[in-house]
mmCIF file of C-alpha atoms in Angstrom:
data_model
loop_
_atom_site.group_PDB
_atom_site.id
_atom_site.type_symbol
_atom_site.label_atom_id
_atom_site.label_comp_id
_atom_site.label_asym_id
_atom_site.label_seq_id
_atom_site.Cartn_x
_atom_site.Cartn_y
_atom_site.Cartn_z
ATOM 1 C CA MET T 1 -7.494 -44.965 -15.373
ATOM 2 C CA ASN T 2 -4.387 -45.588 -17.463
ATOM 3 C CA PHE T 3 -1.914 -42.785 -19.094
ATOM 4 C CA LYS T 4 -3.312 -43.511 -22.812
ATOM 5 C CA LYS T 5 -6.882 -42.327 -21.095
ATOM 6 C CA SER T 6 -5.436 -39.535 -19.604
ATOM 7 C CA ILE T 7 -3.528 -38.347 -22.716
ATOM 8 C CA ALA T 8 -7.109 -38.869 -24.946
ATOM 9 C CA ALA T 9 -9.408 -36.661 -22.257
ATOM 10 C CA ILE T 10 -6.314 -33.868 -21.715
ATOM 11 C CA ALA T 11 -6.000 -33.991 -26.157
ATOM 12 C CA ALA T 12 -9.949 -33.546 -25.839
ATOM 13 C CA THR T 13 -10.178 -30.510 -24.091
ATOM 14 C CA ALA T 14 -7.565 -28.966 -26.104
ATOM 15 C CA ILE T 15 -9.756 -28.715 -28.833
ATOM 16 C CA THR T 16 -11.055 -25.290 -28.137
ATOM 17 C CA ALA T 17 -11.491 -22.823 -25.100
ATOM 18 C CA ALA T 18 -15.430 -23.950 -24.878
ATOM 19 C CA SER T 19 -13.940 -27.503 -24.424
ATOM 20 C CA LEU T 20 -11.637 -26.502 -21.877
ATOM 21 C CA SER T 21 -14.272 -24.853 -19.620
ATOM 22 C CA ALA T 22 -15.936 -28.390 -19.245
ATOM 23 C CA VAL T 23 -13.427 -30.219 -17.150
ATOM 24 C CA ALA T 24 -15.734 -32.165 -14.676
ATOM 25 C CA SER T 25 -13.569 -31.894 -11.506
ATOM 26 C CA ALA T 26 -10.154 -29.993 -10.007
ATOM 27 C CA GLU T 27 -7.446 -31.286 -9.564
ATOM 28 C CA LEU T 28 -5.791 -29.282 -7.369
ATOM 29 C CA THR T 29 -7.989 -28.511 -4.128
ATOM 30 C CA LEU T 30 -8.881 -24.787 -3.179
ATOM 31 C CA ASP T 31 -7.415 -25.472 0.271
ATOM 32 C CA GLY T 32 -5.410 -21.701 1.167
ATOM 33 C CA ALA T 33 -7.333 -19.929 -0.963
ATOM 34 C CA LYS T 34 -7.549 -16.173 0.606
ATOM 35 C CA GLN T 35 -9.295 -13.126 0.174
ATOM 36 C CA ASP T 36 -8.335 -9.810 2.497
ATOM 37 C CA ALA T 37 -11.615 -7.814 4.078
ATOM 38 C CA ASN T 38 -12.595 -6.144 0.991
ATOM 39 C CA GLY T 39 -12.816 -9.318 -0.638
ATOM 40 C CA MET T 40 -9.758 -8.953 -2.680
ATOM 41 C CA ASP T 41 -7.251 -12.284 -3.737
ATOM 42 C CA ILE T 42 -4.302 -12.765 -1.293
ATOM 43 C CA VAL T 43 -3.601 -15.984 -2.495
ATOM 44 C CA CYS T 44 -6.146 -17.923 -5.781
ATOM 45 C CA ALA T 45 -6.114 -21.118 -5.848
ATOM 46 C CA ASN T 46 -8.595 -22.808 -8.727
ATOM 47 C CA ALA T 47 -7.958 -26.233 -10.323
ATOM 48 C CA ASN T 48 -5.245 -25.146 -12.173
ATOM 49 C CA ALA T 49 -2.726 -23.385 -9.962
ATOM 50 C CA TRP T 50 -2.610 -22.587 -6.446
ATOM 51 C CA MET T 51 -0.797 -18.674 -6.485
ATOM 52 C CA PRO T 52 -0.031 -16.561 -3.659
ATOM 53 C CA ILE T 53 0.225 -12.737 -4.312
ATOM 54 C CA ALA T 54 3.533 -11.851 -2.941
ATOM 55 C CA TYR T 55 3.492 -7.896 -3.318
ATOM 56 C CA ASN T 56 1.678 -5.935 -5.250
ATOM 57 C CA ASN T 57 1.509 -2.034 -5.143
ATOM 58 C CA GLY T 58 -1.691 -1.487 -6.872
ATOM 59 C CA GLU T 59 -0.325 0.075 -10.249
ATOM 60 C CA ARG T 60 -1.465 -2.773 -11.988
ATOM 61 C CA ASN T 61 -4.782 -3.117 -10.729
ATOM 62 C CA GLU T 62 -6.124 -0.118 -12.732
ATOM 63 C CA THR T 63 -4.158 -1.168 -15.856
ATOM 64 C CA VAL T 64 -4.497 -4.865 -16.387
ATOM 65 C CA LEU T 65 -8.146 -6.335 -16.428
ATOM 66 C CA ALA T 66 -6.788 -10.155 -14.540
ATOM 67 C CA ASP T 67 -5.240 -7.740 -11.722
ATOM 68 C CA LYS T 68 -8.170 -5.760 -10.649
ATOM 69 C CA ASN T 69 -9.395 -8.100 -7.764
ATOM 70 C CA LYS T 70 -5.834 -9.089 -6.259
ATOM 71 C CA ALA T 71 -4.961 -7.647 -2.660
ATOM 72 C CA ILE T 72 -2.525 -4.625 -2.046
ATOM 73 C CA VAL T 73 -0.064 -6.670 -0.320
ATOM 74 C CA ASP T 74 3.455 -5.805 0.654
ATOM 75 C CA ASN T 75 4.783 -7.595 3.576
ATOM 76 C CA GLY T 76 8.067 -5.888 3.677
ATOM 77 C CA ILE T 77 10.296 -8.265 2.287
ATOM 78 C CA ASP T 78 13.329 -7.371 -0.148
ATOM 79 C CA TRP T 79 11.685 -10.052 -3.257
ATOM 80 C CA THR T 80 15.079 -9.392 -5.053
ATOM 81 C CA GLN T 81 16.718 -11.737 -2.028
ATOM 82 C CA VAL T 82 14.628 -14.708 -2.511
ATOM 83 C CA LYS T 83 16.981 -17.429 -4.175
ATOM 84 C CA SER T 84 14.676 -20.681 -3.805
ATOM 85 C CA VAL T 85 10.520 -21.570 -3.652
ATOM 86 C CA GLU T 86 9.717 -24.253 -1.651
ATOM 87 C CA VAL T 87 6.113 -26.604 -2.128
ATOM 88 C CA GLN T 88 5.009 -29.540 -0.279
ATOM 89 C CA PHE T 89 1.564 -31.114 -1.787
ATOM 90 C CA HIS T 90 0.115 -34.927 -0.753
ATOM 91 C CA VAL T 91 -2.570 -36.543 -2.378
ATOM 92 C CA VAL T 92 -5.620 -36.022 -1.279
ATOM 93 C CA GLU T 93 -6.916 -39.402 0.862
ATOM 94 C CA GLY T 94 -9.051 -41.744 -0.459
ATOM 95 C CA THR T 95 -8.199 -40.650 -4.353
ATOM 96 C CA GLU T 96 -4.705 -42.893 -3.582
ATOM 97 C CA GLU T 97 -6.135 -45.514 -5.907
ATOM 98 C CA GLU T 98 -6.571 -43.939 -9.084
ATOM 99 C CA TRP T 99 -2.415 -42.181 -7.950
ATOM 100 C CA ASP T 100 -0.304 -43.771 -10.364
ATOM 101 C CA ALA T 101 3.024 -43.440 -12.420
ATOM 102 C CA GLU T 102 0.947 -42.661 -15.600
ATOM 103 C CA ASN T 103 -1.287 -40.302 -13.619
ATOM 104 C CA CYS T 104 1.171 -38.455 -11.394
ATOM 105 C CA MET T 105 1.053 -34.792 -11.722
ATOM 106 C CA GLY T 106 3.218 -32.591 -13.735
ATOM 107 C CA GLY T 107 3.553 -29.169 -14.170
ATOM 108 C CA ALA T 108 5.977 -25.853 -12.725
ATOM 109 C CA ILE T 109 6.856 -23.588 -9.967
ATOM 110 C CA VAL T 110 6.424 -19.535 -11.650
ATOM 111 C CA VAL T 111 8.179 -16.358 -9.727
ATOM 112 C CA SER T 112 6.507 -13.940 -11.630
ATOM 113 C CA SER T 113 7.458 -10.718 -11.233
ATOM 114 C CA ASN T 114 6.288 -7.073 -13.443
ATOM 115 C CA ALA T 115 7.883 -3.522 -13.347
ATOM 116 C CA ASN T 116 6.975 -0.522 -15.222
ATOM 117 C CA GLY T 117 8.217 -1.044 -18.441
ATOM 118 C CA ASP T 118 9.807 -4.656 -17.348
ATOM 119 C CA SER T 119 7.697 -7.679 -18.307
ATOM 120 C CA SER T 120 11.250 -9.562 -19.175
ATOM 121 C CA HIS T 121 10.369 -12.287 -16.231
ATOM 122 C CA ASN T 122 6.715 -12.351 -16.725
ATOM 123 C CA TRP T 123 5.665 -15.829 -15.823
ATOM 124 C CA PRO T 124 8.957 -17.684 -16.201
ATOM 125 C CA ALA T 125 8.175 -21.590 -15.487
ATOM 126 C CA LYS T 126 10.496 -24.222 -14.602
ATOM 127 C CA GLU T 127 8.648 -27.745 -15.034
ATOM 128 C CA PHE T 128 8.458 -31.034 -13.369
ATOM 129 C CA TYR T 129 7.013 -33.887 -14.565
ATOM 130 C CA GLY T 130 6.192 -36.853 -11.979
ATOM 131 C CA VAL T 131 7.302 -37.675 -8.289
ATOM 132 C CA ASN T 132 10.079 -39.691 -7.412
ATOM 133 C CA ASP T 133 8.939 -42.185 -4.625
ATOM 134 C CA GLU T 134 10.793 -45.453 -4.406
ATOM 135 C CA ASP T 135 8.186 -47.296 -2.123
ATOM 136 C CA LEU T 136 5.982 -46.536 -5.272
ATOM 137 C CA GLU T 137 8.642 -47.370 -7.845
ATOM 138 C CA PHE T 138 7.608 -43.780 -9.483
ATOM 139 C CA THR T 139 10.045 -42.560 -11.336
ATOM 140 C CA ALA T 140 10.038 -38.555 -12.198
ATOM 141 C CA ALA T 141 11.229 -37.142 -15.951
ATOM 142 C CA PRO T 142 14.957 -36.660 -15.355
ATOM 143 C CA GLU T 143 15.176 -33.888 -18.147
ATOM 144 C CA LYS T 144 13.142 -31.274 -16.141
ATOM 145 C CA GLU T 145 14.943 -28.943 -13.821
ATOM 146 C CA LEU T 146 12.911 -29.601 -10.875
ATOM 147 C CA GLN T 147 12.030 -32.754 -9.433
ATOM 148 C CA ALA T 148 9.244 -34.079 -6.474
ATOM 149 C CA ASN T 149 10.832 -35.961 -4.039
ATOM 150 C CA LYS T 150 8.987 -38.076 -1.680
ATOM 151 C CA VAL T 151 9.531 -36.803 2.165
ATOM 152 C CA SER T 152 5.960 -39.054 3.599
ATOM 153 C CA ALA T 153 3.613 -41.832 2.305
ATOM 154 C CA TYR T 154 1.970 -39.868 -0.785
ATOM 155 C CA THR T 155 3.587 -36.405 0.187
ATOM 156 C CA TYR T 156 6.185 -34.261 -2.057
ATOM 157 C CA LYS T 157 8.454 -31.578 -1.825
ATOM 158 C CA ILE T 158 9.869 -29.947 -4.480
ATOM 159 C CA VAL T 159 12.345 -26.992 -4.532
ATOM 160 C CA CYS T 160 12.781 -24.685 -6.834
ATOM 161 C CA PRO T 161 15.954 -22.482 -7.205
ATOM 162 C CA VAL T 162 15.119 -18.616 -8.405
ATOM 163 C CA ASP T 163 18.277 -17.306 -10.398
ATOM 164 C CA ASP T 164 18.645 -14.714 -13.187
ATOM 165 C CA THR T 165 15.517 -16.501 -15.594
ATOM 166 C CA ASN T 166 13.303 -16.086 -12.360
ATOM 167 C CA SER T 167 14.530 -13.870 -10.407
ATOM 168 C CA VAL T 168 12.420 -10.757 -9.362
ATOM 169 C CA VAL T 169 12.589 -7.384 -11.214
ATOM 170 C CA PRO T 170 13.911 -4.301 -9.428
ATOM 171 C CA ASN T 171 11.284 -1.776 -8.557
ATOM 172 C CA ALA T 172 8.435 -4.514 -9.219
ATOM 173 C CA GLN T 173 4.631 -3.610 -9.024
ATOM 174 C CA MET T 174 3.241 -7.225 -8.558
ATOM 175 C CA VAL T 175 4.948 -10.245 -7.570
ATOM 176 C CA GLN T 176 3.170 -13.342 -7.521
ATOM 177 C CA ILE T 177 4.267 -17.113 -7.768
ATOM 178 C CA ALA T 178 2.489 -20.071 -8.601
ATOM 179 C CA VAL T 179 2.449 -24.116 -8.019
ATOM 180 C CA GLN T 180 0.993 -24.626 -11.646
ATOM 181 C CA ASP T 181 -0.965 -28.112 -12.617
ATOM 182 C CA TYR T 182 -0.895 -28.906 -16.441
ATOM 183 C CA ALA T 183 -2.319 -32.627 -15.987
ATOM 184 C CA ASN T 184 -6.234 -31.635 -15.068
ATOM 185 C CA ALA T 185 -6.941 -34.625 -13.965
ATOM 186 C CA VAL T 186 -10.125 -35.429 -12.329
ATOM 187 C CA TRP T 187 -10.191 -38.794 -11.073
ATOM 188 C CA TRP T 188 -7.484 -37.973 -8.060
ATOM 189 C CA GLN T 189 -6.965 -34.878 -5.915
ATOM 190 C CA CYS T 190 -3.754 -32.749 -4.674
ATOM 191 C CA ALA T 191 -2.957 -29.897 -1.766
ATOM 192 C CA ILE T 192 -0.528 -27.772 -1.614
ATOM 193 C CA GLU T 193 0.684 -28.016 2.265
ATOM 194 C CA TYR T 194 2.845 -24.639 2.170
ATOM 195 C CA MET T 195 4.853 -22.311 -0.101
ATOM 196 C CA ALA T 196 8.191 -20.917 1.122
ATOM 197 C CA VAL T 197 10.125 -18.667 0.092
ATOM 198 C CA LYS T 198 14.183 -18.752 1.543
ATOM 199 C CA ASP T 199 16.830 -16.473 1.271
ATOM 200 C CA ALA T 200 20.233 -17.710 0.115
ATOM 201 C CA SER T 201 21.125 -19.133 3.252
ATOM 202 C CA GLY T 202 18.117 -21.072 3.263
ATOM 203 C CA ASN T 203 15.874 -18.962 6.071
ATOM 204 C CA ALA T 204 12.051 -18.979 5.349
ATOM 205 C CA LEU T 205 11.203 -15.262 4.390
ATOM 206 C CA PHE T 206 7.576 -16.007 4.250
ATOM 207 C CA VAL T 207 5.372 -18.851 4.385
ATOM 208 C CA TRP T 208 1.926 -19.305 2.507
ATOM 209 C CA THR T 209 0.191 -22.629 3.849
ATOM 210 C CA GLY T 210 -2.751 -24.531 2.570
ATOM 211 C CA ALA T 211 -3.749 -27.868 3.646
ATOM 212 C CA ALA T 212 -3.516 -29.750 6.907
ATOM 213 C CA PRO T 213 -0.745 -32.512 6.321
ATOM 214 C CA ARG T 214 -2.349 -35.559 5.799
ATOM 215 C CA ALA T 215 -3.240 -37.910 9.223
ATOM 216 C CA ASP T 216 0.155 -40.353 8.047
ATOM 217 C CA TYR T 217 2.575 -37.660 7.856
ATOM 218 C CA THR T 218 5.767 -38.337 9.319
ATOM 219 C CA GLY T 219 8.048 -35.790 7.494
ATOM 220 C CA ALA T 220 9.292 -32.245 9.345
ATOM 221 C CA ALA T 221 7.004 -29.714 10.138
ATOM 222 C CA ALA T 222 6.548 -26.762 7.601
ATOM 223 C CA PRO T 223 9.130 -24.052 8.254
ATOM 224 C CA THR T 224 8.041 -20.828 9.807
ATOM 225 C CA ALA T 225 9.400 -17.495 8.441
ATOM 226 C CA ALA T 226 11.134 -15.132 10.581
ATOM 227 C CA SER T 227 9.342 -12.079 8.861
ATOM 228 C CA ALA T 228 6.196 -13.481 9.868
ATOM 229 C CA SER T 229 5.475 -10.775 12.503
ATOM 230 C CA ALA T 230 5.727 -7.994 9.822
ATOM 231 C CA PRO T 231 2.725 -6.034 10.055
ATOM 232 C CA ALA T 232 1.154 -6.859 6.937
ATOM 233 C CA ALA T 233 1.774 -10.386 7.211
ATOM 234 C CA ALA T 234 -0.180 -10.724 10.716
ATOM 235 C CA GLU T 235 -3.312 -9.083 8.851
ATOM 236 C CA GLU T 236 -3.581 -11.315 5.684
ATOM 237 C CA ASP T 237 -2.956 -13.774 8.360
ATOM 238 C CA THR T 238 -6.017 -12.783 10.576
ATOM 239 C CA ALA T 239 -8.256 -12.439 7.444
ATOM 240 C CA PRO T 240 -11.299 -14.640 6.227
ATOM 241 C CA ALA T 241 -9.786 -17.208 4.803
ATOM 242 C CA THR T 242 -12.506 -17.385 2.003
ATOM 243 C CA VAL T 243 -12.729 -19.296 -1.745
ATOM 244 C CA THR T 244 -11.447 -17.168 -4.561
ATOM 245 C CA GLY T 245 -14.624 -16.611 -6.836
ATOM 246 C CA ASN T 246 -13.945 -18.219 -10.201
ATOM 247 C CA VAL T 247 -12.584 -21.094 -9.783
ATOM 248 C CA ASP T 248 -12.726 -21.925 -13.086
ATOM 249 C CA ALA T 249 -10.841 -18.689 -14.055
ATOM 250 C CA ALA T 250 -7.934 -20.790 -15.584
ATOM 251 C CA THR T 251 -10.044 -22.696 -18.133
ATOM 252 C CA ASP T 252 -12.397 -19.527 -19.145
ATOM 253 C CA SER T 253 -11.074 -17.820 -22.680
ATOM 254 C CA SER T 254 -11.797 -14.606 -22.175
ATOM 255 C CA LYS T 255 -9.558 -14.359 -18.922
ATOM 256 C CA GLY T 256 -5.924 -14.749 -18.289
ATOM 257 C CA SER T 257 -3.595 -18.290 -17.549
ATOM 258 C CA PRO T 258 -4.650 -18.634 -13.275
ATOM 259 C CA ASP T 259 -5.079 -14.828 -12.315
ATOM 260 C CA THR T 260 -2.125 -14.138 -13.868
ATOM 261 C CA GLY T 261 -2.454 -11.152 -16.033
ATOM 262 C CA ILE T 262 -1.013 -13.139 -19.679
ATOM 263 C CA ALA T 263 -3.029 -14.636 -21.998
ATOM 264 C CA ASP T 264 -4.238 -18.054 -22.272
ATOM 265 C CA VAL T 265 -0.453 -19.159 -23.008
ATOM 266 C CA ALA T 266 0.406 -21.234 -19.877
ATOM 267 C CA ALA T 267 -2.867 -23.374 -19.137
ATOM 268 C CA VAL T 268 -3.502 -23.600 -22.935
ATOM 269 C CA ALA T 269 0.366 -24.821 -23.655
ATOM 270 C CA GLY T 270 0.566 -27.162 -20.381
ATOM 271 C CA VAL T 271 -2.251 -29.121 -22.011
ATOM 272 C CA ALA T 272 -1.078 -29.146 -25.493
ATOM 273 C CA VAL T 273 2.299 -30.377 -24.316
ATOM 274 C CA LEU T 274 0.172 -32.893 -22.171
ATOM 275 C CA ALA T 275 -1.566 -33.751 -25.536
ATOM 276 C CA ALA T 276 1.276 -33.871 -27.532
ATOM 277 C CA GLY T 277 2.123 -37.111 -25.305
ATOM 278 C CA ALA T 278 5.503 -34.760 -24.017
ATOM 279 C CA PHE T 279 4.323 -35.858 -20.287
ATOM 280 C CA VAL T 280 6.712 -38.440 -20.063
ATOM 281 C CA VAL T 281 6.455 -40.089 -16.622
ATOM 282 C CA ALA T 282 8.872 -43.262 -16.465
ATOM 283 C CA LYS T 283 7.849 -46.194 -13.575
ATOM 284 C CA LYS T 284 11.033 -48.249 -12.823
ATOM 285 C CA ARG T 285 11.087 -51.762 -13.323
ATOM 286 C CA LYS T 286 12.580 -54.276 -10.602
#
């Protein structure tokens, strides 16, 4: 499947919300999707996004339809101290053949927070397009703020800085952090291995895990969170790891973008950008 076919397929899905819901398969796997003992979402995962609920005091569950099934979460962390988000993902074994420069994943890392009367940091996205992989002669779009760099065969890491544009607002009611995929590809799959939030010193404050690394992985182990012993975190870690309810929620026009509580802007805008030909990934020539 070449890039022209990719754009044609994506453009077709962008015509109507109904056609968006007709995408046949998932690009992001559901590894790591999680609910608490009451069936409330802790880590939301679907074809378009992988999103932990970092903090939720429950106030928005009563007022925002898209937040009604999100778990009450408090891991005892001062989220205003987060200075970076690290995400590692890999191409699922058996789908590497279609993983090429024209088809590489593009999307965003989002640190979204809301307080009563303050939506200034609702869904601020820092984007990446493609991956840097010298062995495969792939080069990510250099103009994008984030870069996905190779750490092992078909395994990549993105480090997203947290600054004034995407920091957590004071007195937040909810904090959610997402890996968003714009490609919506169906001929290969990627799996999120972990997401780690770190402070100014590079210490991991919290780590969410997803898929196990590939069998041929040779990189470093996932970070260990210093705060992992917090009572709330321990309770979540022992909760059943079940897949969240509607994995097609991101493409349902009656809902917000992947469980974010905002309108269809992020999911549909991402597809529209691709359909317009803005997803440019260069393939290095020797």
